Amino acid sequence: MVEIRLTNSRTRKKEPFAPIDAADLRVYACGPTVYDRAHLGNARPVVVFDVLFRLLRQVYGEDAVTYVRNFTDVDDKINARAAETGRPIRDITEETIGWYHDDMDALGALRPTHEPRATDYIAQMIAMIEELIEKGFAYEADGHVLFEVRKFPDYGQLSGRSLDDMIAGARVEVAPYKRDPMDFVLWKPSEGDLPGWNSPWGRGRPGWHIECSAMSAELLGDVFDIHAGGIDLQFPHHENEIAQSRCAHGTRVMANTWLHNEMVQVEGKKMSKSLGNFFTVRDLLDQGIPGEVIRFVLLMTHYRKPMDWTAEKAAEAEATLRKWRALTDGVEADTPSPAVIAALADDLNTAGAIAALHDLARAGDAAGLKASAQMIGLLGDGMGGWLAEGPDLTPLAVRFAALREAAKASKDFSAVDAMKQQLLAAGIEVRMSAAGVELIPGPGFDAVAVEAMS
């Protein structure tokens, strides 16, 4: 069997993956808070851990892997959006979950085995909080229930932070009902129109962190194989998950392996609304960038390195996919290449897997290329529609035809030749006949160069 090695954030080492039960692998990834469209940074963990899901299914069998990714549908951001718009919270969360599914489907991500919603697991959260209080790890104060961080000596081990250093560096005002500045909320009161559920501590709602602990325990058990998410969640979210889960269940670990993907940049800068480089997956799709191209760009960089989205990478990805689809059109997929599987088994080295795909293409192994690309979610039969539609080159064809007609009259074809060279350099085949001019995207099609010509 292929040996998979993963970099475990908990131990800071690349380790052989040893499942608790090879016939029942269990993976949890933190999902979105459903109040708005998913941006490119939200999409990266979806694609990265979709590749992990595919790899585990390839090595251990499809029926052996259970993958859980949650929806946070109770949160103050959702409450704020409801207050701003005057819309019911349920309408907002249902609409946003629909958007999320549409956008992640466009990226070729498989649906997880389970997609639990936090509001369906309130009873499990209350039960876990009661357990933590009974065991002396949590306390009630001023209508809140808080986890007492000092009671858990291992707090900070995942993120490598000292508790005292964290307190010294804190710049937030400490709530008066906290025994310690680092204690975090498990339950808080709800008043007025805010969502709330009856509990032993009054009507209220859960804190953010408790939901993942409750849902993962319910669906995967007290200890499971892999917990995954973005590096931005490592502290405090994942640190708090570990604390409350281990204390509630009395276990040595919550998950054996922790995986964290790095952040996304745009053209070398942090993605932010203030810089004007913040965009959602839907923004890119609406701009005509195919989901398959977005997925390819996300996989070009190893998950543990910052990923820089650039127009140049998108053009490169599109050109490569055009070549590969032309090579594999009508070909029956064979079995995935051992070189591609080996790259993925080496800590999800997607860049190495893509390099192996290029090797298959150069060797003319269309069947192996198709099977191997499909293993990482590319060249799927349902994702090639964008290629069939193709870009709208009509304006360029009209302009070229006009230059050609003018050249016939003046006998000066220099402008025609110059534009033809531009088109060829952009990967566009130029066909001229008595019927007119036809421009056809070729394997080296460069969308960025075409846009510059338009």
CSV table of C-alpha atoms in Angstrom, one decimal:
chain,number,residue,atom,x,y,z
A,1,MET,CA,0.0,0.0,0.0
A,2,VAL,CA,1.1,3.6,-0.7
A,3,GLU,CA,2.6,5.3,2.4
A,4,ILE,CA,1.1,8.7,2.9
A,5,ARG,CA,3.2,11.3,4.8
A,6,LEU,CA,1.6,14.4,6.2
A,7,THR,CA,3.0,17.4,8.0
A,8,ASN,CA,1.3,17.3,11.4
A,9,SER,CA,0.8,20.8,12.9
A,10,ARG,CA,0.5,19.3,16.3
A,11,THR,CA,4.0,17.7,16.2
A,12,ARG,CA,5.5,20.1,13.6
A,13,LYS,CA,6.9,17.0,11.7
A,14,LYS,CA,6.2,15.2,8.5
A,15,GLU,CA,4.9,11.8,9.7
A,16,PRO,CA,3.7,8.6,8.1
A,17,PHE,CA,-0.1,8.6,8.2
A,18,ALA,CA,-1.3,5.7,10.4
A,19,PRO,CA,-5.1,5.5,10.4
A,20,ILE,CA,-6.8,4.5,13.6
A,21,ASP,CA,-8.8,2.0,11.5
A,22,ALA,CA,-7.9,1.6,7.8
A,23,ALA,CA,-11.4,0.6,7.1
A,24,ASP,CA,-12.9,3.6,8.8
A,25,LEU,CA,-10.8,6.8,8.2
A,26,ARG,CA,-12.3,9.9,9.7
A,27,VAL,CA,-11.5,13.5,8.6
A,28,TYR,CA,-13.0,16.8,9.8
A,29,ALA,CA,-12.5,20.2,8.2
A,30,CYS,CA,-13.8,23.5,9.5
A,31,GLY,CA,-16.4,24.9,7.0
A,32,PRO,CA,-17.8,28.4,6.4
A,33,THR,CA,-19.8,30.8,8.5
A,34,VAL,CA,-22.8,31.3,6.1
A,35,TYR,CA,-23.6,34.9,5.8
A,36,ASP,CA,-21.9,35.9,2.5
A,37,ARG,CA,-20.2,34.6,-0.6
A,38,ALA,CA,-17.0,32.5,-0.2
A,39,HIS,CA,-13.9,34.4,-1.2
A,40,LEU,CA,-10.8,32.9,-2.8
A,41,GLY,CA,-9.2,32.4,0.7
A,42,ASN,CA,-12.2,30.3,1.7
A,43,ALA,CA,-11.9,28.2,-1.4
A,44,ARG,CA,-8.3,27.2,-0.8
A,45,PRO,CA,-8.9,24.8,2.1
A,46,VAL,CA,-11.9,23.3,0.2
A,47,VAL,CA,-9.7,22.4,-2.8
A,48,VAL,CA,-6.7,21.3,-0.8
A,49,PHE,CA,-8.6,19.0,1.5
A,50,ASP,CA,-10.7,17.8,-1.4
A,51,VAL,CA,-7.5,16.5,-2.8
A,52,LEU,CA,-6.8,14.8,0.5
A,53,PHE,CA,-10.2,13.2,0.4
A,54,ARG,CA,-9.6,12.0,-3.1
A,55,LEU,CA,-6.1,10.6,-2.2
A,56,LEU,CA,-7.4,8.7,0.9
A,57,ARG,CA,-10.2,7.2,-1.2
A,58,GLN,CA,-7.7,6.2,-3.9
A,59,VAL,CA,-5.4,4.5,-1.4
A,60,TYR,CA,-7.9,3.0,1.2
A,61,GLY,CA,-11.1,2.8,-0.9
A,62,GLU,CA,-14.1,5.1,-1.3
A,63,ASP,CA,-16.2,3.4,1.4
A,64,ALA,CA,-13.4,3.6,3.9
A,65,VAL,CA,-13.3,7.4,4.3
A,66,THR,CA,-15.7,9.6,6.2
A,67,TYR,CA,-15.2,13.4,5.5
A,68,VAL,CA,-17.1,16.0,7.6
A,69,ARG,CA,-17.2,19.7,6.9
A,70,ASN,CA,-19.5,21.9,8.9
A,71,PHE,CA,-21.7,24.9,8.3
A,72,THR,CA,-21.7,27.6,11.0
A,73,ASP,CA,-25.2,28.9,10.8
A,74,VAL,CA,-25.4,30.5,14.2
A,75,ASP,CA,-23.0,33.4,14.6
A,76,ASP,CA,-23.0,37.2,15.4
A,77,LYS,CA,-22.0,38.0,11.8
A,78,ILE,CA,-25.1,36.3,10.6
A,79,ASN,CA,-27.1,38.1,13.2
A,80,ALA,CA,-25.6,41.4,12.1
A,81,ARG,CA,-26.4,40.7,8.4
A,82,ALA,CA,-30.0,39.9,9.4
A,83,ALA,CA,-30.3,43.2,11.3
A,84,GLU,CA,-28.8,45.1,8.3
A,85,THR,CA,-31.1,43.6,5.7
A,86,GLY,CA,-34.2,42.9,7.7
A,87,ARG,CA,-34.2,39.4,6.4
A,88,PRO,CA,-34.9,36.3,8.5
A,89,ILE,CA,-31.7,34.5,9.6
A,90,ARG,CA,-32.9,31.2,8.2
A,91,ASP,CA,-33.3,32.8,4.7
A,92,ILE,CA,-29.8,34.2,4.8
A,93,THR,CA,-28.2,30.9,5.9
A,94,GLU,CA,-30.2,28.8,3.4
A,95,GLU,CA,-29.3,31.2,0.5
A,96,THR,CA,-25.6,31.3,1.5
A,97,ILE,CA,-25.3,27.6,1.7
A,98,GLY,CA,-26.8,27.3,-1.8
A,99,TRP,CA,-24.3,29.8,-3.0
A,100,TYR,CA,-21.5,27.9,-1.3
A,101,HIS,CA,-22.5,24.6,-2.9
A,102,ASP,CA,-22.8,26.2,-6.4
A,103,ASP,CA,-19.4,27.9,-6.1
A,104,MET,CA,-17.5,24.9,-4.7
A,105,ASP,CA,-19.2,22.6,-7.2
A,106,ALA,CA,-17.8,24.8,-9.9
A,107,LEU,CA,-14.3,24.3,-8.5
A,108,GLY,CA,-14.8,20.5,-8.9
A,109,ALA,CA,-14.9,19.8,-5.1
A,110,LEU,CA,-16.6,16.6,-4.1
A,111,ARG,CA,-19.3,17.0,-1.5
A,112,PRO,CA,-18.2,15.8,2.0
A,113,THR,CA,-19.8,12.7,3.5
A,114,HIS,CA,-21.5,14.9,6.0
A,115,GLU,CA,-22.2,18.6,6.1
A,116,PRO,CA,-23.6,19.2,9.5
A,117,ARG,CA,-25.2,22.6,10.5
A,118,ALA,CA,-24.4,23.9,13.9
A,119,THR,CA,-28.1,24.6,14.7
A,120,ASP,CA,-28.8,20.9,14.4
A,121,TYR,CA,-26.4,20.0,17.2
A,122,ILE,CA,-27.3,22.4,19.9
A,123,ALA,CA,-28.3,19.5,22.2
A,124,GLN,CA,-24.9,17.9,21.8
A,125,MET,CA,-23.2,21.2,22.6
A,126,ILE,CA,-25.2,21.7,25.7
A,127,ALA,CA,-24.4,18.1,26.9
A,128,MET,CA,-20.7,18.7,26.3
A,129,ILE,CA,-20.8,22.0,28.2
A,130,GLU,CA,-22.5,20.3,31.1
A,131,GLU,CA,-19.8,17.6,31.1
A,132,LEU,CA,-17.1,20.3,31.2
A,133,ILE,CA,-18.8,22.1,34.2
A,134,GLU,CA,-19.2,18.8,36.0
A,135,LYS,CA,-15.5,17.9,35.5
A,136,GLY,CA,-14.4,21.3,36.8
A,137,PHE,CA,-13.1,22.7,33.5
A,138,ALA,CA,-15.8,25.3,32.9
A,139,TYR,CA,-17.8,27.7,35.1
A,140,GLU,CA,-21.0,29.8,34.8
A,141,ALA,CA,-20.8,33.6,35.3
A,142,ASP,CA,-23.2,36.3,34.5
A,143,GLY,CA,-25.4,34.2,32.3
A,144,HIS,CA,-22.3,32.9,30.4
A,145,VAL,CA,-20.5,29.6,30.6
A,146,LEU,CA,-16.7,29.8,30.1
A,147,PHE,CA,-13.9,27.3,29.7
A,148,GLU,CA,-11.2,27.8,32.3
A,149,VAL,CA,-8.0,27.7,30.3
A,150,ARG,CA,-5.7,27.4,33.3
A,151,LYS,CA,-7.2,24.1,34.1
A,152,PHE,CA,-5.8,22.7,30.8
A,153,PRO,CA,-1.9,22.7,31.0
A,154,ASP,CA,-1.5,21.7,27.3
A,155,TYR,CA,-3.2,24.9,26.1
A,156,GLY,CA,-1.1,26.5,23.4
A,157,GLN,CA,0.7,23.4,22.2
A,158,LEU,CA,-0.9,23.4,18.8
A,159,SER,CA,0.0,27.0,17.9
A,160,GLY,CA,3.2,27.0,19.9
A,161,ARG,CA,2.1,29.8,22.2
A,162,SER,CA,2.8,30.4,25.8
A,163,LEU,CA,-0.3,31.2,27.8
A,164,ASP,CA,1.5,33.9,29.8
A,165,ASP,CA,2.8,35.4,26.6
A,166,MET,CA,-0.7,35.4,25.1
A,167,ILE,CA,-2.1,37.2,28.1
A,168,ALA,CA,0.8,39.7,28.1
A,169,GLY,CA,0.2,40.5,24.4
A,170,ALA,CA,-3.6,40.8,24.7
A,171,ARG,CA,-4.9,44.2,24.0
A,172,VAL,CA,-8.6,43.6,24.4
A,173,GLU,CA,-10.7,44.6,27.3
A,174,VAL,CA,-11.4,41.6,29.5
A,175,ALA,CA,-15.0,40.9,30.4
A,176,PRO,CA,-15.5,41.3,34.1
A,177,TYR,CA,-17.1,37.9,34.5
A,178,LYS,CA,-13.9,36.1,33.3
A,179,ARG,CA,-11.7,34.5,35.9
A,180,ASP,CA,-8.8,34.8,33.5
A,181,PRO,CA,-8.3,36.9,30.3
A,182,MET,CA,-7.8,33.8,28.2
A,183,ASP,CA,-11.0,32.0,29.3
A,184,PHE,CA,-13.3,31.6,26.3
A,185,VAL,CA,-17.1,31.5,25.9
A,186,LEU,CA,-18.9,28.2,25.6
A,187,TRP,CA,-22.4,29.6,26.0
A,188,LYS,CA,-23.8,33.2,26.1
A,189,PRO,CA,-27.2,34.7,26.8
A,190,SER,CA,-29.6,35.7,24.0
A,191,GLU,CA,-32.0,38.6,24.4
A,192,GLY,CA,-34.7,40.0,22.2
A,193,ASP,CA,-34.7,38.8,18.6
A,194,LEU,CA,-31.3,37.1,18.7
A,195,PRO,CA,-31.4,33.3,18.1
A,196,GLY,CA,-31.6,31.3,21.3
A,197,TRP,CA,-32.2,27.9,22.8
A,198,ASN,CA,-33.3,26.9,26.3
A,199,SER,CA,-30.4,25.6,28.4
A,200,PRO,CA,-29.6,25.0,32.1
A,201,TRP,CA,-28.1,28.5,32.1
A,202,GLY,CA,-31.1,30.2,30.5
A,203,ARG,CA,-32.0,31.1,27.0
A,204,GLY,CA,-28.8,31.5,24.9
A,205,ARG,CA,-26.6,30.4,22.1
A,206,PRO,CA,-23.3,28.6,21.8
A,207,GLY,CA,-19.9,30.2,21.5
A,208,TRP,CA,-18.1,29.6,18.2
A,209,HIS,CA,-15.6,26.9,19.2
A,210,ILE,CA,-17.9,24.4,20.9
A,211,GLU,CA,-19.8,23.6,17.8
A,212,CYS,CA,-16.9,21.8,16.0
A,213,SER,CA,-16.1,19.8,19.1
A,214,ALA,CA,-19.7,18.7,19.5
A,215,MET,CA,-20.2,17.9,15.8
A,216,SER,CA,-16.9,16.1,15.3
A,217,ALA,CA,-17.5,13.9,18.4
A,218,GLU,CA,-21.0,13.0,17.3
A,219,LEU,CA,-20.1,12.1,13.7
A,220,LEU,CA,-16.5,10.9,14.0
A,221,GLY,CA,-15.9,9.9,17.7
A,222,ASP,CA,-13.9,11.4,20.6
A,223,VAL,CA,-10.6,10.8,18.7
A,224,PHE,CA,-10.4,10.8,14.9
A,225,ASP,CA,-7.7,10.7,12.2
A,226,ILE,CA,-7.3,14.2,10.7
A,227,HIS,CA,-8.5,17.6,11.6
A,228,ALA,CA,-8.0,20.2,8.9
A,229,GLY,CA,-8.4,23.9,8.3
A,230,GLY,CA,-6.8,27.2,7.3
A,231,ILE,CA,-3.8,28.5,9.3
A,232,ASP,CA,-6.0,31.4,10.5
A,233,LEU,CA,-8.0,29.0,12.5
A,234,GLN,CA,-5.1,27.4,14.3
A,235,PHE,CA,-5.4,30.0,17.1
A,236,PRO,CA,-7.7,30.4,18.9
A,237,HIS,CA,-10.3,28.2,17.2
A,238,HIS,CA,-8.5,24.9,16.9
A,239,GLU,CA,-6.6,25.5,20.1
A,240,ASN,CA,-9.9,25.9,21.9
A,241,GLU,CA,-11.4,22.9,20.2
A,242,ILE,CA,-8.6,20.7,21.5
A,243,ALA,CA,-8.9,22.1,25.0
A,244,GLN,CA,-12.6,21.5,25.4
A,245,SER,CA,-12.7,18.2,23.5
A,246,ARG,CA,-9.8,16.6,25.4
A,247,CYS,CA,-11.2,17.8,28.8
A,248,ALA,CA,-14.7,16.6,28.0
A,249,HIS,CA,-13.7,13.2,26.8
A,250,GLY,CA,-10.6,12.6,28.8
A,251,THR,CA,-8.4,11.8,25.8
A,252,ARG,CA,-4.8,12.4,25.0
A,253,VAL,CA,-5.6,14.0,21.6
A,254,MET,CA,-8.6,15.2,19.8
A,255,ALA,CA,-7.3,14.3,16.3
A,256,ASN,CA,-4.0,12.4,15.6
A,257,THR,CA,-3.0,14.7,12.7
A,258,TRP,CA,-3.7,18.4,12.2
A,259,LEU,CA,-3.3,20.0,8.8
A,260,HIS,CA,-3.3,23.7,8.1
A,261,ASN,CA,-3.1,25.4,4.7
A,262,GLU,CA,-1.5,28.8,4.4
A,263,MET,CA,-3.2,32.1,3.3
A,264,VAL,CA,-4.0,33.5,-0.2
A,265,GLN,CA,-2.4,36.6,-1.7
A,266,VAL,CA,-3.4,38.5,-4.9
A,267,GLU,CA,-0.6,39.7,-7.1
A,268,GLY,CA,1.9,39.6,-4.2
A,269,LYS,CA,-0.3,41.4,-1.7
A,270,LYS,CA,-2.5,40.4,1.1
A,271,MET,CA,-6.1,40.1,-0.1
A,272,SER,CA,-8.2,42.9,1.4
A,273,LYS,CA,-11.1,45.1,0.6
A,274,SER,CA,-9.1,48.2,1.4
A,275,LEU,CA,-6.5,47.3,-1.4
A,276,GLY,CA,-9.2,46.6,-3.9
A,277,ASN,CA,-7.9,43.1,-4.5
A,278,PHE,CA,-10.6,41.2,-2.6
A,279,PHE,CA,-12.9,39.0,-4.6
A,280,THR,CA,-15.2,36.1,-4.2
A,281,VAL,CA,-15.1,32.8,-6.2
A,282,ARG,CA,-18.3,34.0,-7.8
A,283,ASP,CA,-16.6,37.3,-8.9
A,284,LEU,CA,-14.0,35.2,-10.8
A,285,LEU,CA,-16.6,32.9,-12.3
A,286,ASP,CA,-18.6,35.9,-13.4
A,287,GLN,CA,-15.5,37.4,-15.0
A,288,GLY,CA,-15.4,34.3,-17.2
A,289,ILE,CA,-12.6,32.5,-15.4
A,290,PRO,CA,-13.6,28.8,-15.4
A,291,GLY,CA,-13.8,26.9,-12.1
A,292,GLU,CA,-11.4,24.4,-13.5
A,293,VAL,CA,-8.8,27.1,-14.1
A,294,ILE,CA,-9.3,28.5,-10.5
A,295,ARG,CA,-8.8,25.0,-9.1
A,296,PHE,CA,-5.6,24.5,-11.1
A,297,VAL,CA,-4.2,27.8,-9.9
A,298,LEU,CA,-5.0,26.9,-6.3
A,299,LEU,CA,-3.1,23.6,-6.7
A,300,MET,CA,0.0,25.1,-8.3
A,301,THR,CA,1.4,26.0,-4.9
A,302,HIS,CA,2.0,23.6,-2.0
A,303,TYR,CA,-0.7,24.0,0.7
A,304,ARG,CA,1.7,24.9,3.4
A,305,LYS,CA,3.0,27.9,1.4
A,306,PRO,CA,1.2,31.2,0.8
A,307,MET,CA,-0.6,31.0,-2.5
A,308,ASP,CA,-0.3,34.1,-4.8
A,309,TRP,CA,-3.2,34.5,-7.3
A,310,THR,CA,-2.0,36.3,-10.4
A,311,ALA,CA,-3.5,36.9,-13.9
A,312,GLU,CA,-0.4,35.3,-15.3
A,313,LYS,CA,-1.0,32.1,-13.4
A,314,ALA,CA,-4.6,32.0,-14.5
A,315,ALA,CA,-3.6,32.4,-18.1
A,316,GLU,CA,-0.9,29.7,-17.7
A,317,ALA,CA,-3.5,27.3,-16.1
A,318,GLU,CA,-6.0,27.9,-18.8
A,319,ALA,CA,-3.5,27.3,-21.6
A,320,THR,CA,-2.3,24.1,-20.0
A,321,LEU,CA,-5.9,22.8,-19.5
A,322,ARG,CA,-6.6,23.6,-23.2
A,323,LYS,CA,-3.6,21.5,-24.2
A,324,TRP,CA,-4.5,18.6,-21.9
A,325,ARG,CA,-8.2,18.6,-22.9
A,326,ALA,CA,-7.2,18.6,-26.6
A,327,LEU,CA,-4.9,15.7,-26.0
A,328,THR,CA,-7.4,13.6,-23.9
A,329,ASP,CA,-10.6,14.4,-25.9
A,330,GLY,CA,-12.4,11.2,-26.6
A,331,VAL,CA,-9.8,9.1,-24.6
A,332,GLU,CA,-10.9,6.6,-22.0
A,333,ALA,CA,-9.1,7.2,-18.7
A,334,ASP,CA,-6.6,4.6,-17.6
A,335,THR,CA,-5.3,4.3,-14.0
A,336,PRO,CA,-3.6,7.2,-12.2
A,337,SER,CA,0.1,7.4,-12.6
A,338,PRO,CA,2.2,6.1,-9.7
A,339,ALA,CA,4.3,9.3,-10.0
A,340,VAL,CA,1.2,11.5,-9.4
A,341,ILE,CA,0.0,9.3,-6.5
A,342,ALA,CA,3.6,9.4,-5.0
A,343,ALA,CA,3.6,13.2,-5.2
A,344,LEU,CA,0.3,13.6,-3.5
A,345,ALA,CA,1.3,11.0,-0.8
A,346,ASP,CA,4.3,13.2,0.0
A,347,ASP,CA,2.4,15.8,2.1
A,348,LEU,CA,-0.1,16.6,-0.7
A,349,ASN,CA,2.5,17.9,-3.0
A,350,THR,CA,0.1,19.2,-5.7
A,351,ALA,CA,2.8,21.1,-7.5
A,352,GLY,CA,4.8,17.9,-7.8
A,353,ALA,CA,1.7,16.1,-9.1
A,354,ILE,CA,1.1,18.8,-11.7
A,355,ALA,CA,4.8,18.4,-12.8
A,356,ALA,CA,4.1,14.7,-13.2
A,357,LEU,CA,1.0,15.5,-15.3
A,358,HIS,CA,3.1,17.6,-17.6
A,359,ASP,CA,5.5,14.6,-18.0
A,360,LEU,CA,2.5,12.4,-19.0
A,361,ALA,CA,1.4,15.0,-21.5
A,362,ARG,CA,4.9,15.3,-23.0
A,363,ALA,CA,5.0,11.5,-23.3
A,364,GLY,CA,1.7,11.5,-25.1
A,365,ASP,CA,0.1,9.2,-22.4
A,366,ALA,CA,-3.4,10.6,-22.9
A,367,ALA,CA,-5.1,7.8,-20.9
A,368,GLY,CA,-2.8,8.1,-18.0
A,369,LEU,CA,-2.9,11.9,-18.1
A,370,LYS,CA,-6.7,11.9,-18.0
A,371,ALA,CA,-6.9,9.4,-15.1
A,372,SER,CA,-4.2,11.2,-13.1
A,373,ALA,CA,-5.7,14.7,-13.6
A,374,GLN,CA,-9.1,13.4,-12.7
A,375,MET,CA,-7.7,12.1,-9.4
A,376,ILE,CA,-6.9,15.7,-8.4
A,377,GLY,CA,-10.2,17.0,-9.7
A,378,LEU,CA,-9.1,18.2,-13.2
A,379,LEU,CA,-10.2,17.1,-16.7
A,380,GLY,CA,-13.5,15.9,-15.3
A,381,ASP,CA,-16.2,15.2,-17.8
A,382,GLY,CA,-18.5,17.7,-16.1
A,383,MET,CA,-16.0,20.5,-16.0
A,384,GLY,CA,-15.1,21.0,-19.7
A,385,GLY,CA,-18.1,23.1,-20.7
A,386,TRP,CA,-16.0,26.3,-20.6
A,387,LEU,CA,-13.8,24.9,-23.3
A,388,ALA,CA,-16.7,24.1,-25.5
A,389,GLU,CA,-18.1,27.6,-25.1
A,390,GLY,CA,-14.8,29.2,-25.8
A,391,PRO,CA,-13.9,32.9,-25.6
A,392,ASP,CA,-15.8,35.4,-27.7
A,393,LEU,CA,-13.2,36.3,-30.4
A,394,THR,CA,-15.8,37.9,-32.7
A,395,PRO,CA,-14.6,41.6,-32.1
A,396,LEU,CA,-11.0,40.6,-32.9
A,397,ALA,CA,-12.1,38.7,-36.0
A,398,VAL,CA,-14.1,41.7,-37.2
A,399,ARG,CA,-11.1,44.0,-36.7
A,400,PHE,CA,-8.7,41.6,-38.5
A,401,ALA,CA,-11.1,41.3,-41.4
A,402,ALA,CA,-11.3,45.1,-41.7
A,403,LEU,CA,-7.5,45.4,-41.7
A,404,ARG,CA,-7.4,42.7,-44.3
A,405,GLU,CA,-9.9,44.4,-46.6
A,406,ALA,CA,-8.0,47.8,-46.2
A,407,ALA,CA,-4.7,46.0,-47.0
A,408,LYS,CA,-6.2,44.6,-50.2
A,409,ALA,CA,-6.9,48.1,-51.4
A,410,SER,CA,-3.6,49.7,-50.3
A,411,LYS,CA,-1.4,46.7,-51.0
A,412,ASP,CA,0.2,47.3,-47.6
A,413,PHE,CA,-0.2,44.2,-45.4
A,414,SER,CA,2.1,45.2,-42.6
A,415,ALA,CA,-0.8,45.9,-40.2
A,416,VAL,CA,-2.4,42.6,-41.1
A,417,ASP,CA,0.8,40.7,-40.5
A,418,ALA,CA,1.4,42.5,-37.2
A,419,MET,CA,-2.0,41.6,-35.9
A,420,LYS,CA,-1.7,38.0,-37.1
A,421,GLN,CA,1.6,37.6,-35.2
A,422,GLN,CA,-0.2,39.0,-32.1
A,423,LEU,CA,-3.0,36.5,-32.5
A,424,LEU,CA,-0.6,33.6,-33.1
A,425,ALA,CA,1.4,34.6,-30.0
A,426,ALA,CA,-1.8,34.5,-28.0
A,427,GLY,CA,-2.4,30.9,-29.1
A,428,ILE,CA,-5.1,31.8,-31.6
A,429,GLU,CA,-5.2,30.0,-35.0
A,430,VAL,CA,-6.1,32.4,-37.9
A,431,ARG,CA,-8.1,30.9,-40.7
A,432,MET,CA,-8.7,33.1,-43.8
A,433,SER,CA,-10.9,32.2,-46.7
A,434,ALA,CA,-13.2,33.8,-49.2
A,435,ALA,CA,-16.0,33.4,-46.6
A,436,GLY,CA,-14.1,35.6,-44.2
A,437,VAL,CA,-11.9,35.3,-41.1
A,438,GLU,CA,-12.2,32.7,-38.4
A,439,LEU,CA,-10.2,32.8,-35.1
A,440,ILE,CA,-9.9,29.6,-33.2
A,441,PRO,CA,-8.3,29.2,-29.7
A,442,GLY,CA,-5.5,26.7,-29.8
A,443,PRO,CA,-3.6,24.8,-27.1
A,444,GLY,CA,-1.5,27.8,-26.2
A,445,PHE,CA,-4.4,30.2,-25.8
A,446,ASP,CA,-3.5,33.2,-23.6
A,447,ALA,CA,-6.6,34.9,-22.2
A,448,VAL,CA,-4.6,37.8,-20.7
A,449,ALA,CA,-2.9,38.6,-24.0
A,450,VAL,CA,-6.3,38.5,-25.8
A,451,GLU,CA,-7.8,40.9,-23.2
A,452,ALA,CA,-4.9,43.3,-23.8
A,453,MET,CA,-5.7,43.2,-27.6
A,454,SER,CA,-9.4,43.8,-27.1
